[in-house]
């Protein structure tokens, strides 16, 4: 039986750099032997099924295929569908107004950071921003929006010393919906 996964690509189609058409990305995943491949918006969200369950192997395989096909490297984070559901279900920022105003973000981590790094990140405080750290995700609420946030993806990556990518609440719900199709 094939397991469901979500691949999150960081830094494609941003400011005209690392352009990837979603149809080409779907084709690439299908050519790698993945099933039920679906993409969502232009920022590199791919839902797929695979017999292969080794996430590290999947990430390496997809990264290499992107480099070979498109000619550039991008960070790839792959998460099991059940883990994405757990992450969304455990979101501490559930105020409907904040969600509707696009103030709630999920910073998804490539691997588990050390507890020490999580503790250091948790100790940081920024005006108009709140964060809750877990080993799989850093939940952010940015009252002024992500574009003005000081606690952003780059800061989190630097403090935790691991790759990460951010998605808003709406995108996370859409990815879960695609998993259910």
PDB file of C-alpha atoms in Angstrom:
ATOM      1  CA  UNK A   1       0.000   0.000   0.000  1.00  0.00           C
ATOM      2  CA  UNK A   2       1.245   3.453  -0.886  1.00  0.00           C
ATOM      3  CA  UNK A   3       1.679   6.059   1.829  1.00  0.00           C
ATOM      4  CA  UNK A   4       0.684   9.690   1.309  1.00  0.00           C
ATOM      5  CA  UNK A   5       3.292  12.436   1.465  1.00  0.00           C
ATOM      6  CA  UNK A   6       3.585  16.159   0.942  1.00  0.00           C
ATOM      7  CA  UNK A   7       6.734  17.573  -0.624  1.00  0.00           C
ATOM      8  CA  UNK A   8       7.430  21.219   0.173  1.00  0.00           C
ATOM      9  CA  UNK A   9       9.954  22.987  -2.034  1.00  0.00           C
ATOM     10  CA  UNK A  10      11.537  26.140  -0.707  1.00  0.00           C
ATOM     11  CA  UNK A  11      12.371  29.140  -2.831  1.00  0.00           C
ATOM     12  CA  UNK A  12      10.899  28.320  -6.233  1.00  0.00           C
ATOM     13  CA  UNK A  13       9.012  30.871  -8.342  1.00  0.00           C
ATOM     14  CA  UNK A  14       9.980  33.706  -5.985  1.00  0.00           C
ATOM     15  CA  UNK A  15      10.845  37.001  -7.648  1.00  0.00           C
ATOM     16  CA  UNK A  16      11.348  35.359 -11.032  1.00  0.00           C
ATOM     17  CA  UNK A  17      14.053  33.006  -9.739  1.00  0.00           C
ATOM     18  CA  UNK A  18      14.115  29.208  -9.933  1.00  0.00           C
ATOM     19  CA  UNK A  19      11.056  29.072 -12.153  1.00  0.00           C
ATOM     20  CA  UNK A  20       9.191  25.792 -12.138  1.00  0.00           C
ATOM     21  CA  UNK A  21       5.912  25.144 -13.929  1.00  0.00           C
ATOM     22  CA  UNK A  22       3.632  23.019 -11.800  1.00  0.00           C
ATOM     23  CA  UNK A  23       2.790  20.784 -14.788  1.00  0.00           C
ATOM     24  CA  UNK A  24       6.525  20.065 -15.183  1.00  0.00           C
ATOM     25  CA  UNK A  25       6.845  19.383 -11.467  1.00  0.00           C
ATOM     26  CA  UNK A  26       3.902  16.949 -11.601  1.00  0.00           C
ATOM     27  CA  UNK A  27       5.501  15.203 -14.571  1.00  0.00           C
ATOM     28  CA  UNK A  28       8.803  14.942 -12.718  1.00  0.00           C
ATOM     29  CA  UNK A  29       7.134  13.301  -9.703  1.00  0.00           C
ATOM     30  CA  UNK A  30       5.183  10.923 -11.941  1.00  0.00           C
ATOM     31  CA  UNK A  31       8.375  10.009 -13.821  1.00  0.00           C
ATOM     32  CA  UNK A  32       9.935   9.147 -10.446  1.00  0.00           C
ATOM     33  CA  UNK A  33       7.179   6.551 -10.049  1.00  0.00           C
ATOM     34  CA  UNK A  34       4.973   8.394  -7.580  1.00  0.00           C
ATOM     35  CA  UNK A  35       1.197   8.042  -7.770  1.00  0.00           C
ATOM     36  CA  UNK A  36      -1.744  10.423  -7.395  1.00  0.00           C
ATOM     37  CA  UNK A  37       0.517  13.470  -7.846  1.00  0.00           C
ATOM     38  CA  UNK A  38      -1.137  16.853  -7.275  1.00  0.00           C
ATOM     39  CA  UNK A  39       0.345  20.330  -6.955  1.00  0.00           C
ATOM     40  CA  UNK A  40      -1.031  23.359  -5.206  1.00  0.00           C
ATOM     41  CA  UNK A  41      -0.208  26.966  -6.134  1.00  0.00           C
ATOM     42  CA  UNK A  42       3.114  27.988  -7.626  1.00  0.00           C
ATOM     43  CA  UNK A  43       5.231  27.814  -4.475  1.00  0.00           C
ATOM     44  CA  UNK A  44       6.141  24.134  -4.631  1.00  0.00           C
ATOM     45  CA  UNK A  45       3.586  22.055  -2.786  1.00  0.00           C
ATOM     46  CA  UNK A  46       3.250  18.491  -4.082  1.00  0.00           C
ATOM     47  CA  UNK A  47       0.965  15.796  -2.709  1.00  0.00           C
ATOM     48  CA  UNK A  48       1.812  12.258  -3.803  1.00  0.00           C
ATOM     49  CA  UNK A  49       1.719   8.588  -2.892  1.00  0.00           C
ATOM     50  CA  UNK A  50       4.723   6.302  -2.769  1.00  0.00           C
ATOM     51  CA  UNK A  51       5.582   2.721  -1.921  1.00  0.00           C
ATOM     52  CA  UNK A  52       8.899   4.055  -0.614  1.00  0.00           C
ATOM     53  CA  UNK A  53       8.566   5.083   3.021  1.00  0.00           C
ATOM     54  CA  UNK A  54      12.102   6.321   3.759  1.00  0.00           C
ATOM     55  CA  UNK A  55      11.674  10.101   3.877  1.00  0.00           C
ATOM     56  CA  UNK A  56      15.404  10.822   3.690  1.00  0.00           C
ATOM     57  CA  UNK A  57      15.662   8.705   0.555  1.00  0.00           C
ATOM     58  CA  UNK A  58      12.588  10.398  -0.950  1.00  0.00           C
ATOM     59  CA  UNK A  59      13.988  13.878  -0.239  1.00  0.00           C
ATOM     60  CA  UNK A  60      17.336  12.975  -1.807  1.00  0.00           C
ATOM     61  CA  UNK A  61      15.662  11.417  -4.842  1.00  0.00           C
ATOM     62  CA  UNK A  62      13.394  14.428  -5.443  1.00  0.00           C
ATOM     63  CA  UNK A  63      16.238  16.932  -4.866  1.00  0.00           C
ATOM     64  CA  UNK A  64      18.485  15.132  -7.351  1.00  0.00           C
ATOM     65  CA  UNK A  65      15.693  14.909  -9.933  1.00  0.00           C
ATOM     66  CA  UNK A  66      14.998  18.652  -9.614  1.00  0.00           C
ATOM     67  CA  UNK A  67      18.690  19.442 -10.052  1.00  0.00           C
ATOM     68  CA  UNK A  68      18.957  17.133 -13.073  1.00  0.00           C
ATOM     69  CA  UNK A  69      15.745  18.343 -14.734  1.00  0.00           C
ATOM     70  CA  UNK A  70      15.602  22.058 -13.849  1.00  0.00           C
ATOM     71  CA  UNK A  71      19.321  22.696 -13.310  1.00  0.00           C
ATOM     72  CA  UNK A  72      19.206  24.152  -9.795  1.00  0.00           C
ATOM     73  CA  UNK A  73      19.049  23.019  -6.208  1.00  0.00           C
ATOM     74  CA  UNK A  74      16.137  23.691  -3.912  1.00  0.00           C
ATOM     75  CA  UNK A  75      15.578  22.521  -0.362  1.00  0.00           C
ATOM     76  CA  UNK A  76      12.987  19.738  -0.313  1.00  0.00           C
ATOM     77  CA  UNK A  77      11.098  18.781   2.820  1.00  0.00           C
ATOM     78  CA  UNK A  78       8.860  15.728   2.655  1.00  0.00           C
ATOM     79  CA  UNK A  79       6.350  15.003   5.400  1.00  0.00           C
ATOM     80  CA  UNK A  80       3.957  12.077   5.779  1.00  0.00           C
ATOM     81  CA  UNK A  81       0.326  13.068   5.306  1.00  0.00           C
ATOM     82  CA  UNK A  82      -0.630  11.830   8.777  1.00  0.00           C
ATOM     83  CA  UNK A  83       2.105  14.029  10.288  1.00  0.00           C
ATOM     84  CA  UNK A  84       0.823  17.083   8.404  1.00  0.00           C
ATOM     85  CA  UNK A  85      -2.655  16.407   9.793  1.00  0.00           C
ATOM     86  CA  UNK A  86      -1.215  16.120  13.314  1.00  0.00           C
ATOM     87  CA  UNK A  87       0.696  19.393  12.869  1.00  0.00           C
ATOM     88  CA  UNK A  88      -2.447  21.227  11.707  1.00  0.00           C
ATOM     89  CA  UNK A  89      -4.580  19.671  14.454  1.00  0.00           C
ATOM     90  CA  UNK A  90      -2.082  20.819  17.112  1.00  0.00           C
ATOM     91  CA  UNK A  91      -1.944  24.425  15.912  1.00  0.00           C
ATOM     92  CA  UNK A  92      -2.109  26.595  19.056  1.00  0.00           C
ATOM     93  CA  UNK A  93      -3.292  29.672  17.126  1.00  0.00           C
ATOM     94  CA  UNK A  94      -6.935  28.904  16.410  1.00  0.00           C
ATOM     95  CA  UNK A  95      -8.540  32.342  16.527  1.00  0.00           C
ATOM     96  CA  UNK A  96     -10.702  32.538  13.405  1.00  0.00           C
ATOM     97  CA  UNK A  97      -9.946  36.236  12.858  1.00  0.00           C
ATOM     98  CA  UNK A  98      -6.181  35.605  12.918  1.00  0.00           C
ATOM     99  CA  UNK A  99      -6.541  32.692  10.514  1.00  0.00           C
ATOM    100  CA  UNK A 100      -8.795  34.660   8.186  1.00  0.00           C
ATOM    101  CA  UNK A 101      -6.417  37.636   8.252  1.00  0.00           C
ATOM    102  CA  UNK A 102      -3.555  35.308   7.236  1.00  0.00           C
ATOM    103  CA  UNK A 103      -1.560  35.832  10.435  1.00  0.00           C
ATOM    104  CA  UNK A 104      -0.962  32.137  11.254  1.00  0.00           C
ATOM    105  CA  UNK A 105       2.032  30.310   9.765  1.00  0.00           C
ATOM    106  CA  UNK A 106       3.616  26.898  10.047  1.00  0.00           C
ATOM    107  CA  UNK A 107       7.398  26.639   9.755  1.00  0.00           C
ATOM    108  CA  UNK A 108       7.931  22.997   8.840  1.00  0.00           C
ATOM    109  CA  UNK A 109      11.269  21.504   9.806  1.00  0.00           C
ATOM    110  CA  UNK A 110      13.339  19.075   7.727  1.00  0.00           C
ATOM    111  CA  UNK A 111      14.437  17.159  10.790  1.00  0.00           C
ATOM    112  CA  UNK A 112      14.120  17.323  14.555  1.00  0.00           C
ATOM    113  CA  UNK A 113      16.258  20.083  16.100  1.00  0.00           C
ATOM    114  CA  UNK A 114      18.041  19.636  19.396  1.00  0.00           C
ATOM    115  CA  UNK A 115      16.051  20.470  22.513  1.00  0.00           C
ATOM    116  CA  UNK A 116      18.673  23.085  23.342  1.00  0.00           C
ATOM    117  CA  UNK A 117      18.096  24.840  20.011  1.00  0.00           C
ATOM    118  CA  UNK A 118      14.319  24.717  20.530  1.00  0.00           C
ATOM    119  CA  UNK A 119      14.727  26.198  24.007  1.00  0.00           C
ATOM    120  CA  UNK A 120      16.862  29.062  22.660  1.00  0.00           C
ATOM    121  CA  UNK A 121      14.334  29.790  19.906  1.00  0.00           C
ATOM    122  CA  UNK A 122      11.450  29.622  22.391  1.00  0.00           C
ATOM    123  CA  UNK A 123      13.158  32.222  24.574  1.00  0.00           C
ATOM    124  CA  UNK A 124      13.099  34.842  21.801  1.00  0.00           C
ATOM    125  CA  UNK A 125      10.406  37.507  21.904  1.00  0.00           C
ATOM    126  CA  UNK A 126       9.350  39.833  19.122  1.00  0.00           C
ATOM    127  CA  UNK A 127       6.776  42.605  19.254  1.00  0.00           C
ATOM    128  CA  UNK A 128       3.523  41.678  17.464  1.00  0.00           C
ATOM    129  CA  UNK A 129       4.678  38.067  17.056  1.00  0.00           C
ATOM    130  CA  UNK A 130       4.163  34.836  18.951  1.00  0.00           C
ATOM    131  CA  UNK A 131       5.815  31.487  18.413  1.00  0.00           C
ATOM    132  CA  UNK A 132       5.328  27.993  19.748  1.00  0.00           C
ATOM    133  CA  UNK A 133       8.069  25.467  19.054  1.00  0.00           C
ATOM    134  CA  UNK A 134       7.736  21.716  18.595  1.00  0.00           C
ATOM    135  CA  UNK A 135      10.201  19.181  17.182  1.00  0.00           C
ATOM    136  CA  UNK A 136       8.338  19.111  13.829  1.00  0.00           C
ATOM    137  CA  UNK A 137       6.999  22.637  13.417  1.00  0.00           C
ATOM    138  CA  UNK A 138       7.349  26.174  14.673  1.00  0.00           C
ATOM    139  CA  UNK A 139       3.927  27.785  14.840  1.00  0.00           C
ATOM    140  CA  UNK A 140       3.942  31.540  14.232  1.00  0.00           C
ATOM    141  CA  UNK A 141       1.339  34.222  14.680  1.00  0.00           C
ATOM    142  CA  UNK A 142       2.421  37.433  12.995  1.00  0.00           C
ATOM    143  CA  UNK A 143       0.025  40.267  13.813  1.00  0.00           C
ATOM    144  CA  UNK A 144       1.560  42.484  11.108  1.00  0.00           C
ATOM    145  CA  UNK A 145       1.865  39.656   8.534  1.00  0.00           C
ATOM    146  CA  UNK A 146       4.781  37.449   7.559  1.00  0.00           C
ATOM    147  CA  UNK A 147       6.373  40.105   5.347  1.00  0.00           C
ATOM    148  CA  UNK A 148       7.085  42.321   8.364  1.00  0.00           C
ATOM    149  CA  UNK A 149       7.936  39.515  10.793  1.00  0.00           C
ATOM    150  CA  UNK A 150      11.307  39.491  12.499  1.00  0.00           C
ATOM    151  CA  UNK A 151      10.829  35.854  13.478  1.00  0.00           C
ATOM    152  CA  UNK A 152      10.899  34.516   9.947  1.00  0.00           C
ATOM    153  CA  UNK A 153      11.974  31.348   8.171  1.00  0.00           C
ATOM    154  CA  UNK A 154      15.613  32.463   7.840  1.00  0.00           C
ATOM    155  CA  UNK A 155      15.920  33.296  11.536  1.00  0.00           C
ATOM    156  CA  UNK A 156      14.372  29.960  12.501  1.00  0.00           C
ATOM    157  CA  UNK A 157      16.706  28.049  10.192  1.00  0.00           C
ATOM    158  CA  UNK A 158      19.727  29.884  11.598  1.00  0.00           C
ATOM    159  CA  UNK A 159      18.743  29.345  15.230  1.00  0.00           C
ATOM    160  CA  UNK A 160      17.783  25.685  14.807  1.00  0.00           C
ATOM    161  CA  UNK A 161      20.588  24.909  12.321  1.00  0.00           C
ATOM    162  CA  UNK A 162      18.236  22.991  10.020  1.00  0.00           C
ATOM    163  CA  UNK A 163      16.330  23.588   6.787  1.00  0.00           C
ATOM    164  CA  UNK A 164      12.746  24.766   7.090  1.00  0.00           C
ATOM    165  CA  UNK A 165       9.969  26.129   4.933  1.00  0.00           C
ATOM    166  CA  UNK A 166       6.894  28.169   5.838  1.00  0.00           C
ATOM    167  CA  UNK A 167       3.279  27.809   4.790  1.00  0.00           C
ATOM    168  CA  UNK A 168       0.212  29.731   5.876  1.00  0.00           C
ATOM    169  CA  UNK A 169      -2.838  28.162   7.477  1.00  0.00           C
ATOM    170  CA  UNK A 170      -4.897  28.272   4.289  1.00  0.00           C
ATOM    171  CA  UNK A 171      -2.222  26.373   2.342  1.00  0.00           C
ATOM    172  CA  UNK A 172      -1.916  23.720   5.042  1.00  0.00           C
ATOM    173  CA  UNK A 173      -5.683  23.119   4.966  1.00  0.00           C
ATOM    174  CA  UNK A 174      -5.661  22.888   1.169  1.00  0.00           C
ATOM    175  CA  UNK A 175      -2.830  20.323   1.280  1.00  0.00           C
ATOM    176  CA  UNK A 176      -4.852  18.227   3.713  1.00  0.00           C
ATOM    177  CA  UNK A 177      -7.839  18.501   1.385  1.00  0.00           C
ATOM    178  CA  UNK A 178      -5.705  17.286  -1.532  1.00  0.00           C
ATOM    179  CA  UNK A 179      -4.575  14.320   0.549  1.00  0.00           C
ATOM    180  CA  UNK A 180      -8.203  13.375   1.107  1.00  0.00           C
ATOM    181  CA  UNK A 181      -9.056  13.411  -2.636  1.00  0.00           C
TER     182      UNK A 181
END
